[in-house]
mmCIF file of C-alpha atoms in Angstrom:
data_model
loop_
_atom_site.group_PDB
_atom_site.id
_atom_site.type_symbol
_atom_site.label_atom_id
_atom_site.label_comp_id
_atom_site.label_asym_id
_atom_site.label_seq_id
_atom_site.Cartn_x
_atom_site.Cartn_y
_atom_site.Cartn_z
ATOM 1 C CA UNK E 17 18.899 5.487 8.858
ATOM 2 C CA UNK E 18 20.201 2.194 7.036
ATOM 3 C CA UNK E 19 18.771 -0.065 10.313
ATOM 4 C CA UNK E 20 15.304 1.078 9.414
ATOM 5 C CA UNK E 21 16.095 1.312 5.881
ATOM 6 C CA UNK E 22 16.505 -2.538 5.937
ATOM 7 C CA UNK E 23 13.787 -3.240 8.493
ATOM 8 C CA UNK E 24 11.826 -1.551 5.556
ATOM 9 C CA UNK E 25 13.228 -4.146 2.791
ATOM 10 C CA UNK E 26 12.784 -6.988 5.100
ATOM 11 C CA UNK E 27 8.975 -6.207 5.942
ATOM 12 C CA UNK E 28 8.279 -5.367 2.721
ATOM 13 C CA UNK E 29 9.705 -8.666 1.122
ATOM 14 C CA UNK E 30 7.876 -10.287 4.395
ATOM 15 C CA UNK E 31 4.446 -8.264 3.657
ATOM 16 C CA UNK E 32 4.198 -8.876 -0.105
ATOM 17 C CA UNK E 33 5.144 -12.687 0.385
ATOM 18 C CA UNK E 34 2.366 -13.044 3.046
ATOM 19 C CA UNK E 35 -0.341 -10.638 1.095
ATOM 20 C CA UNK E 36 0.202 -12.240 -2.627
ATOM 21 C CA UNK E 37 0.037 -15.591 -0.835
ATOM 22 C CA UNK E 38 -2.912 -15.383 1.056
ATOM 23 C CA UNK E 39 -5.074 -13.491 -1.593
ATOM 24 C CA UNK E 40 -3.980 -16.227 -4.161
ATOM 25 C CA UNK E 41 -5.386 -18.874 -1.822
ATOM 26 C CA UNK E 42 -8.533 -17.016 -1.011
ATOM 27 C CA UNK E 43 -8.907 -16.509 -5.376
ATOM 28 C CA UNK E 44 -8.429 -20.443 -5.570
ATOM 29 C CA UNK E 45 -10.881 -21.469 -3.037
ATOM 30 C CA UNK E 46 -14.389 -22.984 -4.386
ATOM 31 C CA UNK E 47 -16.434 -20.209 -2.568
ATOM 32 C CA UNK E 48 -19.300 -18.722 -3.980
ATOM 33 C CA UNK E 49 -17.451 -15.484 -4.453
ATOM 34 C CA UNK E 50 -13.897 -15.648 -3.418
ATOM 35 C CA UNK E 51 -13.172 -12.095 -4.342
ATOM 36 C CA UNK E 52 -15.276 -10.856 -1.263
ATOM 37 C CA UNK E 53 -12.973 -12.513 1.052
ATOM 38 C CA UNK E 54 -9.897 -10.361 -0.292
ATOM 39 C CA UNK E 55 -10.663 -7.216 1.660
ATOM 40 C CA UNK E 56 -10.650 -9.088 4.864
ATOM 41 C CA UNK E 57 -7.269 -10.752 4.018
ATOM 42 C CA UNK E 58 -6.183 -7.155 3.533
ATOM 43 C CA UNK E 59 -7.322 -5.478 6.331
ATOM 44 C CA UNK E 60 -5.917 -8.450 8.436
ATOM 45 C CA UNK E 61 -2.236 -8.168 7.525
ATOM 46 C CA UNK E 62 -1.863 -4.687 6.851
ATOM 47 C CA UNK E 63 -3.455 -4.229 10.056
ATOM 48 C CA UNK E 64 -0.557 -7.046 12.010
ATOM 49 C CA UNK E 65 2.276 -5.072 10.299
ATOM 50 C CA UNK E 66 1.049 -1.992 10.747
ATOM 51 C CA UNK E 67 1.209 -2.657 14.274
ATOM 52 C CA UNK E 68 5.035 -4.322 14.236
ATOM 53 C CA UNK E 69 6.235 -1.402 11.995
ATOM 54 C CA UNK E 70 4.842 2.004 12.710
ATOM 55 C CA UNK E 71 7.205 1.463 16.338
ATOM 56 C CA UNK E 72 10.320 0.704 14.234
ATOM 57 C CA UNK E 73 10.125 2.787 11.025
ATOM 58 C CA UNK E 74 6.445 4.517 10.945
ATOM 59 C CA UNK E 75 5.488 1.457 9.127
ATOM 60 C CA UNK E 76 5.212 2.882 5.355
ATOM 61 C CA UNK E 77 6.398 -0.240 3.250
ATOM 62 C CA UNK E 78 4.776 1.061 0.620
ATOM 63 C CA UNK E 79 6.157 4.492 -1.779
ATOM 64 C CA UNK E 80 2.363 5.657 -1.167
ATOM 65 C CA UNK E 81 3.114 6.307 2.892
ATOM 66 C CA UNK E 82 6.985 7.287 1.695
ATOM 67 C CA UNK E 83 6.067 10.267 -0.837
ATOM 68 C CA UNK E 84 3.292 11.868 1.664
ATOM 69 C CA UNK E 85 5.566 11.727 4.776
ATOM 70 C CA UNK E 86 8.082 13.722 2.484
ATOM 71 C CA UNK E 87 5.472 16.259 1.075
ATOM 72 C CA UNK E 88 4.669 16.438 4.837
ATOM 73 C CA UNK E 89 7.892 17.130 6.187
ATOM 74 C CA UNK E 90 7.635 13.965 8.712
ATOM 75 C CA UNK E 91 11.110 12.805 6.791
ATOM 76 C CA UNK E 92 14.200 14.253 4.497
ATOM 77 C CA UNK E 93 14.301 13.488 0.814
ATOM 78 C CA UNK E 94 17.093 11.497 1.734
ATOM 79 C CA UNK E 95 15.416 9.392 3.935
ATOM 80 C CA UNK E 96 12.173 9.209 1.573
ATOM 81 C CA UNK E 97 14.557 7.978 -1.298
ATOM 82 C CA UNK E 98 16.311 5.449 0.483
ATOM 83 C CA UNK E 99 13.047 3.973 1.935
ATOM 84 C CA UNK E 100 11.470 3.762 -1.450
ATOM 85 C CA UNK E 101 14.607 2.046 -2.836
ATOM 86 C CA UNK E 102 14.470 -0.261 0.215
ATOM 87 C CA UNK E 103 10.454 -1.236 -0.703
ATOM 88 C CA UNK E 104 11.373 -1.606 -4.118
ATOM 89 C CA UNK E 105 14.119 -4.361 -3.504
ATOM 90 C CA UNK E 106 11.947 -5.878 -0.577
ATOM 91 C CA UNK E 107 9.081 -6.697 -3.378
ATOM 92 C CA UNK E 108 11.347 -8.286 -5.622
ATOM 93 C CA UNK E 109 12.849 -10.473 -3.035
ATOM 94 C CA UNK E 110 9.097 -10.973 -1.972
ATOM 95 C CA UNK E 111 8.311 -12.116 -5.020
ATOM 96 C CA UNK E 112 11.581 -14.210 -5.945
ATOM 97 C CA UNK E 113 10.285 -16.169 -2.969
ATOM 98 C CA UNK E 114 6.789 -16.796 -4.223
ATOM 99 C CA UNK E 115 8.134 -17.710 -7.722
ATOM 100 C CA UNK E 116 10.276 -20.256 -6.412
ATOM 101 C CA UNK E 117 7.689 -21.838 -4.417
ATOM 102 C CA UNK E 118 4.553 -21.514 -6.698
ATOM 103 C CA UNK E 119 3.452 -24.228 -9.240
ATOM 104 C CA UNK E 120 3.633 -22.530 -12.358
ATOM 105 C CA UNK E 121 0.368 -23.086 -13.461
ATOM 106 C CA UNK E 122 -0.660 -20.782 -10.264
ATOM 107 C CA UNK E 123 1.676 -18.414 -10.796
ATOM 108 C CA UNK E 124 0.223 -18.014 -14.877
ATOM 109 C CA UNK E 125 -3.321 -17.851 -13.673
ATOM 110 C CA UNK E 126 -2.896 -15.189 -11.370
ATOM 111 C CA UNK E 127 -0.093 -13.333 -13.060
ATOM 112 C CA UNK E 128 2.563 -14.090 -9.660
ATOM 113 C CA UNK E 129 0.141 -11.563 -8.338
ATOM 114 C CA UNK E 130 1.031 -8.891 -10.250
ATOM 115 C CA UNK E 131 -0.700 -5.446 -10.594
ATOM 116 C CA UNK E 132 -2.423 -5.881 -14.016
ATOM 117 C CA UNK E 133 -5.226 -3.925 -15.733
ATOM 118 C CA UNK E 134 -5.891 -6.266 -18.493
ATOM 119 C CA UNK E 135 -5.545 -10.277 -18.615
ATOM 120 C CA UNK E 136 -3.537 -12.333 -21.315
ATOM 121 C CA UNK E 137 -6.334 -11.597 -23.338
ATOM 122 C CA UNK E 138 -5.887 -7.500 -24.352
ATOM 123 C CA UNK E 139 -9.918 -7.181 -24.809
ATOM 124 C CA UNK E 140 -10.157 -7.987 -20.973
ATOM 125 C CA UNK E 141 -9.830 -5.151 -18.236
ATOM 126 C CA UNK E 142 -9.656 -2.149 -18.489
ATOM 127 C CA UNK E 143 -8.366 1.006 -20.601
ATOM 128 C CA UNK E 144 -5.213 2.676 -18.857
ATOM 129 C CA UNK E 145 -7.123 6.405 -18.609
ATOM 130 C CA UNK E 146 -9.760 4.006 -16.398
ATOM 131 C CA UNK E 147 -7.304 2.237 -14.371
ATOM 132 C CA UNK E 148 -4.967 5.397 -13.815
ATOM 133 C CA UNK E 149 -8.664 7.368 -12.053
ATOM 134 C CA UNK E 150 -9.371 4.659 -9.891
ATOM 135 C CA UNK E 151 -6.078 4.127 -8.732
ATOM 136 C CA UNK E 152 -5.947 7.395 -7.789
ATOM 137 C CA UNK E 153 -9.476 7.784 -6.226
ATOM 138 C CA UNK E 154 -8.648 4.790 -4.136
ATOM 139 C CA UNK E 155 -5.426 5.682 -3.118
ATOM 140 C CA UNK E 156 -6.871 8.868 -2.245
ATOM 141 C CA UNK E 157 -9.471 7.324 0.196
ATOM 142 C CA UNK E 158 -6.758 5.900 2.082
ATOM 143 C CA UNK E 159 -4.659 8.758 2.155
ATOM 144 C CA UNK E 160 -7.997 10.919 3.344
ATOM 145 C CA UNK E 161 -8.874 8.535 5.919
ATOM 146 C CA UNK E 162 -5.886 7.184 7.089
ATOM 147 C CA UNK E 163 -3.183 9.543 6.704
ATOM 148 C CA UNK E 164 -5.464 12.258 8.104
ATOM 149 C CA UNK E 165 -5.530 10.253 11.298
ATOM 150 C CA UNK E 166 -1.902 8.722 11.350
ATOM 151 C CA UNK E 167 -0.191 12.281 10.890
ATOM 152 C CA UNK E 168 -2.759 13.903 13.644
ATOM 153 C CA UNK E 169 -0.482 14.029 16.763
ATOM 154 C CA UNK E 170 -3.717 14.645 18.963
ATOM 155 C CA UNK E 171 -6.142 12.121 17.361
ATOM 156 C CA UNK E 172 -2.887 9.716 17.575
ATOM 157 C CA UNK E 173 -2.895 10.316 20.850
ATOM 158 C CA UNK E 174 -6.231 9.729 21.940
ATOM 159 C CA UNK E 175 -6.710 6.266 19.696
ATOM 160 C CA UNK E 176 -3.817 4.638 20.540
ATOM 161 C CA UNK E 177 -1.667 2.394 18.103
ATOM 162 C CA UNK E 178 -4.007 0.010 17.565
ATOM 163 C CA UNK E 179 -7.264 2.173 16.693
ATOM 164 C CA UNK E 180 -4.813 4.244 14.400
ATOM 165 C CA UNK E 181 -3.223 0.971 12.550
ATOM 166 C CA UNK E 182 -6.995 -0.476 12.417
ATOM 167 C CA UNK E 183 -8.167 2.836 10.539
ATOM 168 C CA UNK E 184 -5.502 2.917 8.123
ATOM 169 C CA UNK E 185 -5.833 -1.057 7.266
ATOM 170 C CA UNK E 186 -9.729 -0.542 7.164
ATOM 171 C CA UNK E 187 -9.162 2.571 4.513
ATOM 172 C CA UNK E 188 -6.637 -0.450 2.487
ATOM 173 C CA UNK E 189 -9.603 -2.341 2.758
ATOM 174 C CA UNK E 190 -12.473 -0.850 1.131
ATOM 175 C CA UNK E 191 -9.914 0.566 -1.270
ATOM 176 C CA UNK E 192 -9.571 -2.789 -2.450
ATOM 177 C CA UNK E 193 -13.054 -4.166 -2.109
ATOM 178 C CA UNK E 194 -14.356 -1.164 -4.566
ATOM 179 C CA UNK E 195 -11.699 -1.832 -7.206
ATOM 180 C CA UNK E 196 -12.514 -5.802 -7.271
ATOM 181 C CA UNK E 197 -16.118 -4.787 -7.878
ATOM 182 C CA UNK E 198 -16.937 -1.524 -9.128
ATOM 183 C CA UNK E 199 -15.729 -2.579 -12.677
ATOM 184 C CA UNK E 200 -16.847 -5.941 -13.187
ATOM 185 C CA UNK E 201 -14.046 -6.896 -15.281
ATOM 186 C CA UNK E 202 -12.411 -10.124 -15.193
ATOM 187 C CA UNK E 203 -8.880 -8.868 -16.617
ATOM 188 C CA UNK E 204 -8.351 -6.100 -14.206
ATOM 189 C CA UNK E 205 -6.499 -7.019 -10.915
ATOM 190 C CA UNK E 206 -7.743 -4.202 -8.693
ATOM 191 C CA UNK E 207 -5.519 -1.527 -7.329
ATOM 192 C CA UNK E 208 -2.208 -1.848 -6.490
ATOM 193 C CA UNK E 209 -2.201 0.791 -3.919
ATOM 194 C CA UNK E 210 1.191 0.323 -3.593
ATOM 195 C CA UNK E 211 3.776 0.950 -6.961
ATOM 196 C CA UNK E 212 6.573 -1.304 -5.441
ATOM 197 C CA UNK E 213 4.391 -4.064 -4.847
ATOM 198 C CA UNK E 214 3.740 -3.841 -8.419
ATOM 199 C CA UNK E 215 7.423 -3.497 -9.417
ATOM 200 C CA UNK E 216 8.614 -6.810 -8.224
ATOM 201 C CA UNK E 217 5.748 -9.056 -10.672
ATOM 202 C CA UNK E 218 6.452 -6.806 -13.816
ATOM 203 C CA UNK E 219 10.394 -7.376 -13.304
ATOM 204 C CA UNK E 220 9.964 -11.162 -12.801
ATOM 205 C CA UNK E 221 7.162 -12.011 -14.538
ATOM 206 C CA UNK E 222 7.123 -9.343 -17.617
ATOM 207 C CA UNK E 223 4.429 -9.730 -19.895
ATOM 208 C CA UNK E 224 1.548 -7.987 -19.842
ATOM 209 C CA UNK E 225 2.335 -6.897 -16.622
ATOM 210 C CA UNK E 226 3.938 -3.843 -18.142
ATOM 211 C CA UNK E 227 0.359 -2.842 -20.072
ATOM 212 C CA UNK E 228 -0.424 0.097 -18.164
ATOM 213 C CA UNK E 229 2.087 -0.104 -15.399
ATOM 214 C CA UNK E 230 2.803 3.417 -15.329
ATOM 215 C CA UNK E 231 -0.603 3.754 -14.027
ATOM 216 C CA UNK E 232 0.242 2.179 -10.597
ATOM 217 C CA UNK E 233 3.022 5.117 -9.958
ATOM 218 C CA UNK E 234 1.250 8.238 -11.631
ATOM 219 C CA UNK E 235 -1.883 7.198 -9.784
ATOM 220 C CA UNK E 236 -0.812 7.387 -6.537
ATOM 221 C CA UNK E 237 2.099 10.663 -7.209
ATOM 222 C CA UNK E 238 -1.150 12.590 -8.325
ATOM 223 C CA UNK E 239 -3.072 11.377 -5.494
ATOM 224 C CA UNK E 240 -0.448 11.988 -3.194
ATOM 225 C CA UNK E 241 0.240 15.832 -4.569
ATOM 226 C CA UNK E 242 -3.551 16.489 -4.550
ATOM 227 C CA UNK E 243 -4.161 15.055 -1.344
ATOM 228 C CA UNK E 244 -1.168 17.478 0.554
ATOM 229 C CA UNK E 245 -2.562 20.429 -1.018
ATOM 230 C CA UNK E 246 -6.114 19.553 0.266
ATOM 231 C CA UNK E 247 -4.796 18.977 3.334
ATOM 232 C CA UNK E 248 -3.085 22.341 3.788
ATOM 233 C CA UNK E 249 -6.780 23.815 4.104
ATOM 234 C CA UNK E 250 -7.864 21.447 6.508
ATOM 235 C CA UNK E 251 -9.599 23.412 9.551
ATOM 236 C CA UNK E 252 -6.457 23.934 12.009
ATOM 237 C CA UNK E 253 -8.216 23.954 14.914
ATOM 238 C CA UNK E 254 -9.277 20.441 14.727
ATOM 239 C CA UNK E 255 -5.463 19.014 13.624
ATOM 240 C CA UNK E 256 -2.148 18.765 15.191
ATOM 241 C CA UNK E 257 0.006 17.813 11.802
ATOM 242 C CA UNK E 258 3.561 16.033 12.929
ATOM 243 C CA UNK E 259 5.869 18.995 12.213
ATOM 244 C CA UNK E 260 9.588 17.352 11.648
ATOM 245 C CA UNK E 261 12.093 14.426 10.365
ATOM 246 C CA UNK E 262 11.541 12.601 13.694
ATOM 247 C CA UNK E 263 8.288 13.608 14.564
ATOM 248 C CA UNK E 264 6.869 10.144 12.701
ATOM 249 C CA UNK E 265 9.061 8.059 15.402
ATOM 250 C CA UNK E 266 7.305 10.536 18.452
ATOM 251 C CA UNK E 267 4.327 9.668 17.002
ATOM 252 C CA UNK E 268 4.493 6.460 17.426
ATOM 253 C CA UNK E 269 5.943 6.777 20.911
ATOM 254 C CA UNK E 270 2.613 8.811 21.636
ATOM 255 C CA UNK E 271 0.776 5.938 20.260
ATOM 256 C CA UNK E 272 1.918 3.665 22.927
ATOM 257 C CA UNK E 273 1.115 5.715 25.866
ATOM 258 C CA UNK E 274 4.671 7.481 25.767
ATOM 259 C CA UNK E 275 3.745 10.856 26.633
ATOM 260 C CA UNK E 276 7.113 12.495 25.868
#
């Protein structure tokens, strides 16, 4: 448990390093609309670790994958725990890394990063109650579309590793493309889909950074409870649910053409 405990820290640290970076530079680009590029940047990465990690760990770096897995049986509360712990200290040493490295002018305009729902100004962004629904709505779209797939042995099965990282990313994706745009408000950083990527900025960077920062937990905890009670009344017929601690690890043997 501790080897993929760490290979969790280390791709976390690697993934928030890589994602922060790249959005940053697509944000400071003189496009006509650099936001729109952001989704792409997202599906993109998500989609290359997706692929690197679901073989080695199931590839949650994130507390969002973590939590369902556990309501879903697919790993121990032991394991679950550990793993979160692991993504939590991977996004701070993420973000230690782009702190040292980013001109601090950067790393002020664009909070290091940072899952905010309001700017430096308190008037911009949005209210918490308003941030905490669509941080759960969107972390329920990926958990509906993606997790429905990842966790179906069968459906596994027949898309391969590849289709089944490329659906997950994609739900990421448009996750993040609604939050950027739906609101229209310049002080509001989208969703953070992910609570330890949010962690890491708010320890380092402080600030308004800890407006509102329960909201990137309870949003995705509700979403996650809702979304495992939905999915207990999902027609059976049509679903093969992974069934065990271990069954994440066959699953990902499946989706590279192992067929035991």
């Amino acid at each position: 448990m501790w080897r993929a405990a760490l290979t969790e820290l280390v791709a976390t640290a690697t993934l928030m390093f890589t994602l922060t970076t790249t959005i940053i530079s697509c944000l400071d680009s003189h496009g006509p609309d650099p936001k729109l590029a952001v989704p792409f940047v997202v599906f993109t990465i998500a989609f290359l670790f997706l692929i690197v990690m679901v073989p080695l760990t199931g590839g949650h770096m994130s507390p969002v994958f973590t939590f369902i897995a556990f309501l879903k049986g697919v790993v121990t509360l032991a394991r679950a725990s550990i793993y979160i712990m692991a993504q939590c200290v991977g996004s701070i040493m993420g973000f230690l890394v782009i702190k040292s490295v980013m001109g601090h002018e950067t790393a002020q305009k664009y909070s290091l990063g940072g899952c905010a729902i309001t700017g430096q100004d308190p008037s911009s962004g949005l209210s918490p109650i308003t941030a905490l629904i669509l941080e759960f709505a969107c972390t329920f779209v990926v958990l509906f579309v993606g997790v429905t797939v990842a966790f179906d042995k069968r459906r596994c099965k027949e898309l391969g590793l590849v289709m089944v990282c490329a659906v997950v990313a994609g739900a990421m994706a448009i996750a993040v493309l609604v939050s950027i745009t739906v609101t229209g408000r310049s002080g509001y950083a989208g969703v953070g889909l992910n609570p330890a990527r949010c962690l890491g900025p708010a320890l380092l960077e402080g600030g308004h950074l800890w407006y509102g920062h329960w909201v990137f937990w309870v949003g995705p905890v509700l979403a996650c409870t809702i979304y495992y009670g939905f999915s207990l009344n999902l027609p059976r017929e049509g679903l093969v649910w992974v069934d065990g601690e271990y069954d994440f690890f066959r699953l990902a043997g499946a989706c590279l053409g192992d067929g035991k």
